[in-house]
PDB file of C-alpha atoms and ligand atoms in Angstrom:
ATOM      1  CA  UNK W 268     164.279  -1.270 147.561  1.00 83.00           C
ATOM      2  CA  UNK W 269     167.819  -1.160 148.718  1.00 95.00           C
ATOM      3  CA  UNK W 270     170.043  -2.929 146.490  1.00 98.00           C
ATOM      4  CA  UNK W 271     173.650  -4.458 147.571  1.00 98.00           C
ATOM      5  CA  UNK W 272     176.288  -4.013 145.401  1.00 98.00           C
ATOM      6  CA  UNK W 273     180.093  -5.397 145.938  1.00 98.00           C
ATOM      7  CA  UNK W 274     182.964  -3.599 144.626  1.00 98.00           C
ATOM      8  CA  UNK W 275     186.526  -5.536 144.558  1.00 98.00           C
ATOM      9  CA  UNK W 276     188.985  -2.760 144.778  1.00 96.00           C
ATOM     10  CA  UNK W 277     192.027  -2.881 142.299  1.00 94.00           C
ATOM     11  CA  UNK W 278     194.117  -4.335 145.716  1.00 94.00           C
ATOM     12  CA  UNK W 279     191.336  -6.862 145.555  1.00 96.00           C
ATOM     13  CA  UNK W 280     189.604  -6.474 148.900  1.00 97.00           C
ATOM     14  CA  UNK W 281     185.667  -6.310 148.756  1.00 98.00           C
ATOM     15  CA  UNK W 282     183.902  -3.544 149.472  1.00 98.00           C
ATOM     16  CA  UNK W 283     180.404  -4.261 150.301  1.00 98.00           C
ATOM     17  CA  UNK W 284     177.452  -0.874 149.002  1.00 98.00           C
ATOM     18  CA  UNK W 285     173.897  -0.271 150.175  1.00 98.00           C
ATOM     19  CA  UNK W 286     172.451   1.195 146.953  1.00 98.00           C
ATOM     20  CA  UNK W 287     168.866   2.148 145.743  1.00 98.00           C
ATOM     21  CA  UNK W 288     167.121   0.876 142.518  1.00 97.00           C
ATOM     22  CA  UNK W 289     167.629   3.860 140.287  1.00 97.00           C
ATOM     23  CA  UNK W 290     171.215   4.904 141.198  1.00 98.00           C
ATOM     24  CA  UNK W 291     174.174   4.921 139.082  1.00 98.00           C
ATOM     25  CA  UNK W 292     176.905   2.314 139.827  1.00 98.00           C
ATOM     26  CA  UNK W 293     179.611   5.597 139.178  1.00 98.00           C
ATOM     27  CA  UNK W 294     178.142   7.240 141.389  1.00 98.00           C
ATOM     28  CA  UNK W 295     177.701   4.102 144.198  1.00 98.00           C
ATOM     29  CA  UNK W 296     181.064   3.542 143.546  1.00 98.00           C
ATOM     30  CA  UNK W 297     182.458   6.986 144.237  1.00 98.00           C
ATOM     31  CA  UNK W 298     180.154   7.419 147.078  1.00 98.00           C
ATOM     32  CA  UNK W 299     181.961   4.140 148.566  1.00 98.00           C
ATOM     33  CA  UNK W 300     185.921   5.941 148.136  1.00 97.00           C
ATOM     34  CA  UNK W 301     186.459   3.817 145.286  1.00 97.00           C
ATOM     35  CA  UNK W 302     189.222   4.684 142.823  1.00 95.00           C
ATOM     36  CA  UNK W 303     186.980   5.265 140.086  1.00 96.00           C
ATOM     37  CA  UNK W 304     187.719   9.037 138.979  1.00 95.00           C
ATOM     38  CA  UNK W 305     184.419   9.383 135.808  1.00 96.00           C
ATOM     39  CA  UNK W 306     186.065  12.217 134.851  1.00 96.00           C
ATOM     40  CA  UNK W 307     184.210  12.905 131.647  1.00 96.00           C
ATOM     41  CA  UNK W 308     180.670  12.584 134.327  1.00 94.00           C
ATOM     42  CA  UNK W 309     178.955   9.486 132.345  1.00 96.00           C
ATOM     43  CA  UNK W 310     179.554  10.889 128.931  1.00 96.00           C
ATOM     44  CA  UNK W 311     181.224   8.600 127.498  1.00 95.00           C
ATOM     45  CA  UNK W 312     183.857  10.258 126.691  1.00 95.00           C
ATOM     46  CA  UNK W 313     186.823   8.802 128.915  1.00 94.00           C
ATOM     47  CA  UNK W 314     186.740   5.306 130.432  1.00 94.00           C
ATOM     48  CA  UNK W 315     188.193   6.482 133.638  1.00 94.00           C
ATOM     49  CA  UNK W 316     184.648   4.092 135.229  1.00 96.00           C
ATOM     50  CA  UNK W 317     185.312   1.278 133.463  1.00 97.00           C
ATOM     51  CA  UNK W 318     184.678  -1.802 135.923  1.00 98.00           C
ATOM     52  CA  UNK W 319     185.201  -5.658 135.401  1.00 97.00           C
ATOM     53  CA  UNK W 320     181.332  -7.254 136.067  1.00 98.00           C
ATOM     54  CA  UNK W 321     181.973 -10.791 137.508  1.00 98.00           C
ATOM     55  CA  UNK W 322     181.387 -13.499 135.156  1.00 98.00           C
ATOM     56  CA  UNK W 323     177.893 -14.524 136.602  1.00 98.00           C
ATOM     57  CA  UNK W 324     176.382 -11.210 136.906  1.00 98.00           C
ATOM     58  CA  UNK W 325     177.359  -9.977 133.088  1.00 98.00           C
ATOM     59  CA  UNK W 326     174.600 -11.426 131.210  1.00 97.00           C
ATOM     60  CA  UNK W 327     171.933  -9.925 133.884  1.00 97.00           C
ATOM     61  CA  UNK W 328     173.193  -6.227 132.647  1.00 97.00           C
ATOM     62  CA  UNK W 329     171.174  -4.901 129.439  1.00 96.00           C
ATOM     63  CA  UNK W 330     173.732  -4.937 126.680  1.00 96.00           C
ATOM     64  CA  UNK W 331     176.228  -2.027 126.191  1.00 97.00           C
ATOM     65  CA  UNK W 332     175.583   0.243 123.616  1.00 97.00           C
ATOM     66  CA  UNK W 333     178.026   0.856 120.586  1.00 97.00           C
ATOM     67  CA  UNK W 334     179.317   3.944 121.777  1.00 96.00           C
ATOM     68  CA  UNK W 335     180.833   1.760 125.508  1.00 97.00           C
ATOM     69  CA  UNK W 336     181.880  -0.808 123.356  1.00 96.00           C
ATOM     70  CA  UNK W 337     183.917   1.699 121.835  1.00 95.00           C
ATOM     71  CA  UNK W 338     185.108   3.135 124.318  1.00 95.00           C
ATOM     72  CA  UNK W 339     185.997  -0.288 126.123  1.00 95.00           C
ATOM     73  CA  UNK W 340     188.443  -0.580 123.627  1.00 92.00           C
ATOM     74  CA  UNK W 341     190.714   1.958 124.820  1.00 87.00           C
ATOM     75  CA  UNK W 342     189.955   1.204 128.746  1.00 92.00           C
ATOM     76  CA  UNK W 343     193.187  -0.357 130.251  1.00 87.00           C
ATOM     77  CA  UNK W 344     192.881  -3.822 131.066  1.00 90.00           C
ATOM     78  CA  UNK W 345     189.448  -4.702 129.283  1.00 94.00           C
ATOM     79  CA  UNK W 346     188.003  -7.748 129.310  1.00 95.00           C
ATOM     80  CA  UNK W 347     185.022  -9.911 127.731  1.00 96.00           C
ATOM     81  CA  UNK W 348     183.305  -8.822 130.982  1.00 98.00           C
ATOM     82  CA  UNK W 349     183.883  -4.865 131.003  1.00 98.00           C
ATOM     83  CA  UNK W 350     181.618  -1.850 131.787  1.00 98.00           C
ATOM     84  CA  UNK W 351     181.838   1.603 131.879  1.00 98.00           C
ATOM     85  CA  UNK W 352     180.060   2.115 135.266  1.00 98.00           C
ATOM     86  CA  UNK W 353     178.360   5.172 134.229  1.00 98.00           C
ATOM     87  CA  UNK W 354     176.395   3.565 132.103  1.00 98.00           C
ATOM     88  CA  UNK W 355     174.906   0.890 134.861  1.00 98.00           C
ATOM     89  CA  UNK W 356     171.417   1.710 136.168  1.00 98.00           C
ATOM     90  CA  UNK W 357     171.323   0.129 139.240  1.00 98.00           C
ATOM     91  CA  UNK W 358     168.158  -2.658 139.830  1.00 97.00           C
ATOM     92  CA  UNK W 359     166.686  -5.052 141.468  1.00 97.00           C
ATOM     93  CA  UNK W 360     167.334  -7.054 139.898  1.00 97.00           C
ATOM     94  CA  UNK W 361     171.538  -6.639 140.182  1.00 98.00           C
ATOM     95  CA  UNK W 362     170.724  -7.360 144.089  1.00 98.00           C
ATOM     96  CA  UNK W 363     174.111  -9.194 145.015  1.00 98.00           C
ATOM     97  CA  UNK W 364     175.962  -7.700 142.166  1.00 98.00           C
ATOM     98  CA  UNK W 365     180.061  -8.076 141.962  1.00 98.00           C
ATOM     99  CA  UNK W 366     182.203  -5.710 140.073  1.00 98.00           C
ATOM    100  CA  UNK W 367     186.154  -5.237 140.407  1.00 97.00           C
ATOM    101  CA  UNK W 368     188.028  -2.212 139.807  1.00 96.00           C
ATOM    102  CA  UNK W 369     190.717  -3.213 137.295  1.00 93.00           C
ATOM    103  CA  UNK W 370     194.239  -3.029 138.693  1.00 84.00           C
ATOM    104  CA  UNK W 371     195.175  -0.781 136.049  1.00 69.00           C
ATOM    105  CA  UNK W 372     192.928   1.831 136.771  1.00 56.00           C
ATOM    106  CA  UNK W 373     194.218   5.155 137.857  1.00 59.00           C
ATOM    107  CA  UNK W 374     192.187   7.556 139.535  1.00 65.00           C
ATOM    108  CA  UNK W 375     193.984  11.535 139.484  1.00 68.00           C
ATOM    109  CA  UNK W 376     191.809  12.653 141.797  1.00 68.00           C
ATOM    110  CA  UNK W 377     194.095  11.026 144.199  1.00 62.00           C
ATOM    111  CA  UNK W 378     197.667  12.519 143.220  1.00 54.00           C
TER     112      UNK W 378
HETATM  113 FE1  FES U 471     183.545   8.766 131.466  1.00 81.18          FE
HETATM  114 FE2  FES U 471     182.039   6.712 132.271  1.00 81.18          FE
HETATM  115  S1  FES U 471     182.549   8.495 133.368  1.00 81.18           S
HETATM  116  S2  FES U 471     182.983   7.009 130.369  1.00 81.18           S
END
């Protein structure tokens, strides 16, 4: 089942994604030109994915595990509603989701 997925880039304009259920939203995301560099490849390890999940859509995500929270906490401009993309499954049931790409996020792929 294709699955859309809207990504606000950090100069806010919407980028709509045709997805599948089983993808991950790093990968949608970089498929789609987004600034999003996952430099450490969904490891956990850097926070370069980390995306803002609108308001509404946050609670339909399973829960992060301790190791995002963790790294949340050093992702610039984190909020109550952060990710790390990476770790997003895409589903069904996130048909319609909204993430933004946080203004502070820096992607060196494109220096
Ligand atoms: Fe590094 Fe997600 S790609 S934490």
């Amino acid at each position: 089942m294709s699955v859309t997925v809207t990504f606000i880039d950090p100069r806010g304009h919407a980028v709509a994604t045709t997805c599948e259920a089983g993808d991950n939203l790093l990968r949608v995301g970089q498929a789609a030109g987004l600034p999003l560099e996952g430099t450490c490849e969904g490891q956990m390890a850097c926070s370069t994915c980390h995306v803002i999940v609108a308001a509404e859509w946050f609670d339909t995500l399973p829960p992060a595990a301790e190791e995002e929270e963790d790294m949340l906490d050093f992702a610039a401009g984190a909020r109550r509603t952060s990710r790390l993309a990476c770790q997003i499954e895409v589903t069904a049931a996130l048909d319609g989701l909204t993430v933004s790409i946080p203004g502070e996020s820096h992607d060196a792929r494109r220096m």
